[in-house]
Short mmCIF file of C-alpha atoms in Angstrom, two decimals:
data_model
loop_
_atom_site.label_atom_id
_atom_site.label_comp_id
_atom_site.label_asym_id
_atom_site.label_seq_id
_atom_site.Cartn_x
_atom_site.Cartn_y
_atom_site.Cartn_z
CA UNK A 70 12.91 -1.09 1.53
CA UNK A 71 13.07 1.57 -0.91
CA UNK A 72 9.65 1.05 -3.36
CA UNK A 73 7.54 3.24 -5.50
CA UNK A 74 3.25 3.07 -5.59
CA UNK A 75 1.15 3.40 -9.17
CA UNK A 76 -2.28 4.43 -8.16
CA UNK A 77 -4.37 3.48 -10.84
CA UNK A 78 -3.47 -0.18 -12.54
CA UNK A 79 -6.13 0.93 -15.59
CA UNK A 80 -6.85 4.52 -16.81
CA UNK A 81 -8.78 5.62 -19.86
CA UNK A 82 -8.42 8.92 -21.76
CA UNK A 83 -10.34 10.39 -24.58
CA UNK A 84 -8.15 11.47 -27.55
CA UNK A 85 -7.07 15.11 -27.22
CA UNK A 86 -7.94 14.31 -23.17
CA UNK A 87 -4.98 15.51 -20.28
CA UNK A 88 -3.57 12.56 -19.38
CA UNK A 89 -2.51 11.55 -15.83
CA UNK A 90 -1.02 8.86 -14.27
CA UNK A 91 0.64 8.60 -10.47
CA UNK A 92 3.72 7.55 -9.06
CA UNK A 93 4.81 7.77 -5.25
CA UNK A 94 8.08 6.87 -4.13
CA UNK A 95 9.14 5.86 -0.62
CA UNK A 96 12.66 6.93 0.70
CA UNK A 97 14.30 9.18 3.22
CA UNK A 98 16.57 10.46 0.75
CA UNK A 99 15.50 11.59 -2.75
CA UNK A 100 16.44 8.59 -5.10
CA UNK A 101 16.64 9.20 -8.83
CA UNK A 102 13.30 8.48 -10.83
CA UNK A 103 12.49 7.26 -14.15
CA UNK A 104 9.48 6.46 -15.93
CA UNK A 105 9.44 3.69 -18.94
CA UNK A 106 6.56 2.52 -21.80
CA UNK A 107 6.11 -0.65 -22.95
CA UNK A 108 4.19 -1.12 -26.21
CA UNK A 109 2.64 -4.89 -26.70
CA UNK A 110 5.32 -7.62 -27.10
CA UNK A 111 8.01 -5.41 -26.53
CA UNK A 112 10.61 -4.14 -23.59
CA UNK A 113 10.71 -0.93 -21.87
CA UNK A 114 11.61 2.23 -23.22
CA UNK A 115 12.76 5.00 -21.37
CA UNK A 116 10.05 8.01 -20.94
CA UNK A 117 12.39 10.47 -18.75
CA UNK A 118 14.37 10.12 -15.49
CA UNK A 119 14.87 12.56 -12.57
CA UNK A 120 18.28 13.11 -11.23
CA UNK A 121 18.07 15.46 -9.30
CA UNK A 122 18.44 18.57 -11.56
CA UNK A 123 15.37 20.36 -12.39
CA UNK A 124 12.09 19.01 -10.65
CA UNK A 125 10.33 19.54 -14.11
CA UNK A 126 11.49 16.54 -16.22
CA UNK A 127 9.97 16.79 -19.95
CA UNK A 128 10.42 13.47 -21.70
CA UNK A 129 10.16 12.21 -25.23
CA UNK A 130 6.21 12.05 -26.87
CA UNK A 131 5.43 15.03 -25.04
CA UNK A 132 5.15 13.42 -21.90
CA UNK A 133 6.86 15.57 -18.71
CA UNK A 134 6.69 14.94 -15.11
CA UNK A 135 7.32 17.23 -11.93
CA UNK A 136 9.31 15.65 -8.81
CA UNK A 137 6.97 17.02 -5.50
CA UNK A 138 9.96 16.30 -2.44
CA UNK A 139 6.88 17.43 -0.46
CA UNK A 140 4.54 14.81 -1.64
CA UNK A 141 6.75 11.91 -2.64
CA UNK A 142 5.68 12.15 -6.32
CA UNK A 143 6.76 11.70 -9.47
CA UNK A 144 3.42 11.71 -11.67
CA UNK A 145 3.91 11.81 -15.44
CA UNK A 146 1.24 13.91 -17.17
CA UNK A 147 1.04 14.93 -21.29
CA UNK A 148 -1.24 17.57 -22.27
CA UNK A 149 -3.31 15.90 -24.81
CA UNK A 150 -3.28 12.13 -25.41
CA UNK A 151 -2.80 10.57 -28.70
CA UNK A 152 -4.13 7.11 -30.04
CA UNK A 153 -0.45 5.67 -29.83
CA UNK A 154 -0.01 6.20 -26.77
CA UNK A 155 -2.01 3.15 -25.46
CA UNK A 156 0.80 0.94 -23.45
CA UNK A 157 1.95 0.33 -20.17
CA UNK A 158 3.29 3.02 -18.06
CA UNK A 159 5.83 2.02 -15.17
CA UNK A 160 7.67 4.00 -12.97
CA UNK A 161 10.72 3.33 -11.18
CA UNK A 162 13.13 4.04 -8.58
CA UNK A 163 16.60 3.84 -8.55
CA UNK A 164 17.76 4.16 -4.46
CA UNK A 165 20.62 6.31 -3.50
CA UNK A 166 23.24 4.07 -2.47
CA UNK A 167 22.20 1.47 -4.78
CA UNK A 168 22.35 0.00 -8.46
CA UNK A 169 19.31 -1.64 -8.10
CA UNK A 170 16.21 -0.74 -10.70
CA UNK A 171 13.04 -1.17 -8.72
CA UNK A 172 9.72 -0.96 -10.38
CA UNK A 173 6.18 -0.27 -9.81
CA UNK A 174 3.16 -2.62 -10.34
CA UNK A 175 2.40 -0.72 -14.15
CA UNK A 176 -0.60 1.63 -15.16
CA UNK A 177 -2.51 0.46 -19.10
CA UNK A 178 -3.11 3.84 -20.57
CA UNK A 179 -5.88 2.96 -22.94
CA UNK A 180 -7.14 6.03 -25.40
CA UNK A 181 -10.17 6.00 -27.03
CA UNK A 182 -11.32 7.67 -30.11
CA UNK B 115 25.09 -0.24 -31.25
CA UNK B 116 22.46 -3.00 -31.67
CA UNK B 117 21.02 -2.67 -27.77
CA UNK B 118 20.36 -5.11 -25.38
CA UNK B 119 20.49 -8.46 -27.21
CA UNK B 120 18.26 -11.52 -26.14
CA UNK B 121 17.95 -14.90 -26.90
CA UNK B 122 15.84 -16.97 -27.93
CA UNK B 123 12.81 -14.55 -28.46
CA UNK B 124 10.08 -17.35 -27.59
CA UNK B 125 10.90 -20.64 -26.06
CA UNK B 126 8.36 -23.70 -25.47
CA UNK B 127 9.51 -26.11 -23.76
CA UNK B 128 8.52 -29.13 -21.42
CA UNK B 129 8.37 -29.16 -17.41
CA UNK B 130 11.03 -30.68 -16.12
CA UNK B 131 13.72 -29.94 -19.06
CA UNK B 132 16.36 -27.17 -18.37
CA UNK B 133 16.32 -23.42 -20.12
CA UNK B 134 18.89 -21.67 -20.89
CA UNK B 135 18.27 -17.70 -21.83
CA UNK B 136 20.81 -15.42 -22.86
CA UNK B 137 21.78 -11.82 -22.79
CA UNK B 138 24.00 -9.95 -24.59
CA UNK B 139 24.52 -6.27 -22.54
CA UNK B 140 25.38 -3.23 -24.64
CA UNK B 141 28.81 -2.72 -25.26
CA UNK B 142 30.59 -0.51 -22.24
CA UNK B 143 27.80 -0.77 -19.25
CA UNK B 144 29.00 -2.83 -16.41
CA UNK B 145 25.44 -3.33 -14.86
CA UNK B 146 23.18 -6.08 -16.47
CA UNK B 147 19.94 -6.83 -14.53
CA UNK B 148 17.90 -9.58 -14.99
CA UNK B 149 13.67 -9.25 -14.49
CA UNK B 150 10.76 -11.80 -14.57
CA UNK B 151 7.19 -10.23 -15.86
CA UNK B 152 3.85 -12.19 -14.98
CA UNK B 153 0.15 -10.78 -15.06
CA UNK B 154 0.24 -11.54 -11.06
CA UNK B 155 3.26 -10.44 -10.23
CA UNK B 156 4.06 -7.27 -12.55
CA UNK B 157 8.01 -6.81 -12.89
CA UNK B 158 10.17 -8.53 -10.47
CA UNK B 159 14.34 -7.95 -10.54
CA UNK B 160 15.56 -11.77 -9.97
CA UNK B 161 19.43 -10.73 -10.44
CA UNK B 162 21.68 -8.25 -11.14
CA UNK B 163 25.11 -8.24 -11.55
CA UNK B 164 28.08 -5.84 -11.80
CA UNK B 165 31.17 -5.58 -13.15
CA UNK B 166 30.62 -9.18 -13.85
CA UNK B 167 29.57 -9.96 -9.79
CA UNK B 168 26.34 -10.60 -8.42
CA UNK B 169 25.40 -8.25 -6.47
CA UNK B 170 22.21 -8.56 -5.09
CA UNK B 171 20.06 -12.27 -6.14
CA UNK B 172 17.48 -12.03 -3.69
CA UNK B 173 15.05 -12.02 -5.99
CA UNK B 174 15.63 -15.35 -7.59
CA UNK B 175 12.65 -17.43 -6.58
CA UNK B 176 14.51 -20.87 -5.55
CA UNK B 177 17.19 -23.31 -6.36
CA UNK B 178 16.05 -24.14 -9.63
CA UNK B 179 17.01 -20.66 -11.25
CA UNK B 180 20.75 -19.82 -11.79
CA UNK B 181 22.66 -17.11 -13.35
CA UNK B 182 26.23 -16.27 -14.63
CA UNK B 183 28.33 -13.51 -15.93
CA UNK B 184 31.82 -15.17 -17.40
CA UNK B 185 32.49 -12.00 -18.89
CA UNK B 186 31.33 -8.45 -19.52
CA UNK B 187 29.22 -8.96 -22.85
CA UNK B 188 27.11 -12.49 -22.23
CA UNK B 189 25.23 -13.51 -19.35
CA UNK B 190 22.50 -16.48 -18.99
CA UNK B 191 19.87 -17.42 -16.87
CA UNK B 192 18.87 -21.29 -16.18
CA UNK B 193 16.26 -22.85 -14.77
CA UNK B 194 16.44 -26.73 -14.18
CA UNK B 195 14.04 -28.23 -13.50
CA UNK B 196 11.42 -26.00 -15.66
CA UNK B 197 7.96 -26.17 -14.25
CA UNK B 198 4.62 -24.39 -15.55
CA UNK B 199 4.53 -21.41 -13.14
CA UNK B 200 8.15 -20.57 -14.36
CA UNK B 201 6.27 -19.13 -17.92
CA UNK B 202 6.47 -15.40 -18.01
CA UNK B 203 8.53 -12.87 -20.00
CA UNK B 204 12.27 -12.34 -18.91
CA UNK B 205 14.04 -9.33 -19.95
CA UNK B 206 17.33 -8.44 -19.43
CA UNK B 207 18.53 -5.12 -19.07
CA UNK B 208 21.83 -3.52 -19.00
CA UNK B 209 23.18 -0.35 -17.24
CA UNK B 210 26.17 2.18 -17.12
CA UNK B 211 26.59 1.51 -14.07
CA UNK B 212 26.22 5.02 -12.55
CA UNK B 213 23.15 6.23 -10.35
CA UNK B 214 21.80 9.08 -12.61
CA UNK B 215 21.77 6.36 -15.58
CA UNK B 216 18.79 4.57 -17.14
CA UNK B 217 18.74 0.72 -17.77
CA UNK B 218 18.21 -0.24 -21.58
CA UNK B 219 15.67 -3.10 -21.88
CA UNK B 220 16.06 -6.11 -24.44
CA UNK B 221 13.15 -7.52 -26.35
CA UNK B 222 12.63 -10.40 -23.93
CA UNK B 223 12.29 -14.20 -23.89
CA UNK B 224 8.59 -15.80 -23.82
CA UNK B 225 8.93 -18.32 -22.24
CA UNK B 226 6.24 -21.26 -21.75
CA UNK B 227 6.66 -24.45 -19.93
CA UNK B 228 4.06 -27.12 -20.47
#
């Protein structure tokens, strides 16, 4: 089965600090990709989605992330983190032949001052 | 348009007494997807549905938990009997329908069964 991997279920940035969190995918055939936010007591929000297009997906709040075929990535980076972005990250995986939303186990960005 | 539209926001209710949540998808998508969210168990997909069909309900966790789609703008999800380790946050989320597309979450329904 189609699934995708978070490394990391906690990371911690400084303010103004590169912020990087990972997502692997598993599938023989390159699946369209999306990474969502969720801020406290609320439901996701889409960050950006891959579809195959450009590898280099930039997303709203500043945040991009680069599809690696190679590597079976899909991390989502921003340059320098800001105290509103504390939430939970999740990445997902929409297989090819399939409607199906699949989603990872979550990363909490927390940003300190 | 007003999004993905859930109901009740928070529910409380006894174990053993049936819940009834419902979603209202936004206007035009023909996917709807429904999704359970615990500490332990992240976010699972229990259902999804489209063009009104269920498509894929492998993820519903038993007998007790049902859902429907009568028609293209409501669907529900029931559990009967509720029990304790049924309380978590389910969020429906609805879909174009087409691969490339992103699903657009509702708010969610707390639910807690004591």
């Amino acid at each position: 089965a189609q699934s995708v991997t978070q490394l990391g279920s906690h990371v911690s940035v400084s303010e103004g600090a590169l912020v990087l969190l990972r997502c692997n995918y598993s599938s023989s055939v390159p699946p369209y990709l999306f990474w969502y936010v969720q801020y406290p007591n609320q439901g996701l929000q889409l960050l950006l989605k891959y579809t195959s297009a450009a590898t280099l997906v930039k997303g709203i709040n500043g945040f991009e992330a680069e599809f690696k075929k190679s590597e079976t990535s899909f991390h989502l980076t921003k340059p320098s983190a800001h105290m509103s972005d504390a939430a939970e990250y999740f990445c997902a995986v929409r297989p090819y032949n399939t409607d199906k939303l699949i989603f990872g186990t979550g990363t909490r960005l927390q940003v300190f001052p | 348009d007003a999004g993905v539209i859930q109901s009740p926001r928070h529910e409380v209710t006894e174990m053993g007494q049936e819940v009834t949540l419902r979603c209202k998808p936004i206007s035009g998508h023909n996917s709807l997807f429904w999704y359970r969210q615990t500490m332990m168990r992240g976010l699972e997909l229990l259902i999804y549905f489209n063009n009104n069909v269920p498509i894929d309900d492998s993820g519903m966790p038993e007998d007790r938990f049902s859902a429907k789609m009568p028609n293209a703008s409501f669907s529900t999800l029931k559990i009967q009997p509720s029990e304790p380790r049924d309380s978590a946050v389910y969020f429906c989320a609805s879909s174009a329908g087409l691969q490339q597309t992103e699903a657009f979450f509702g708010q969610g329904t707390r639910l807690t069964v004591v």
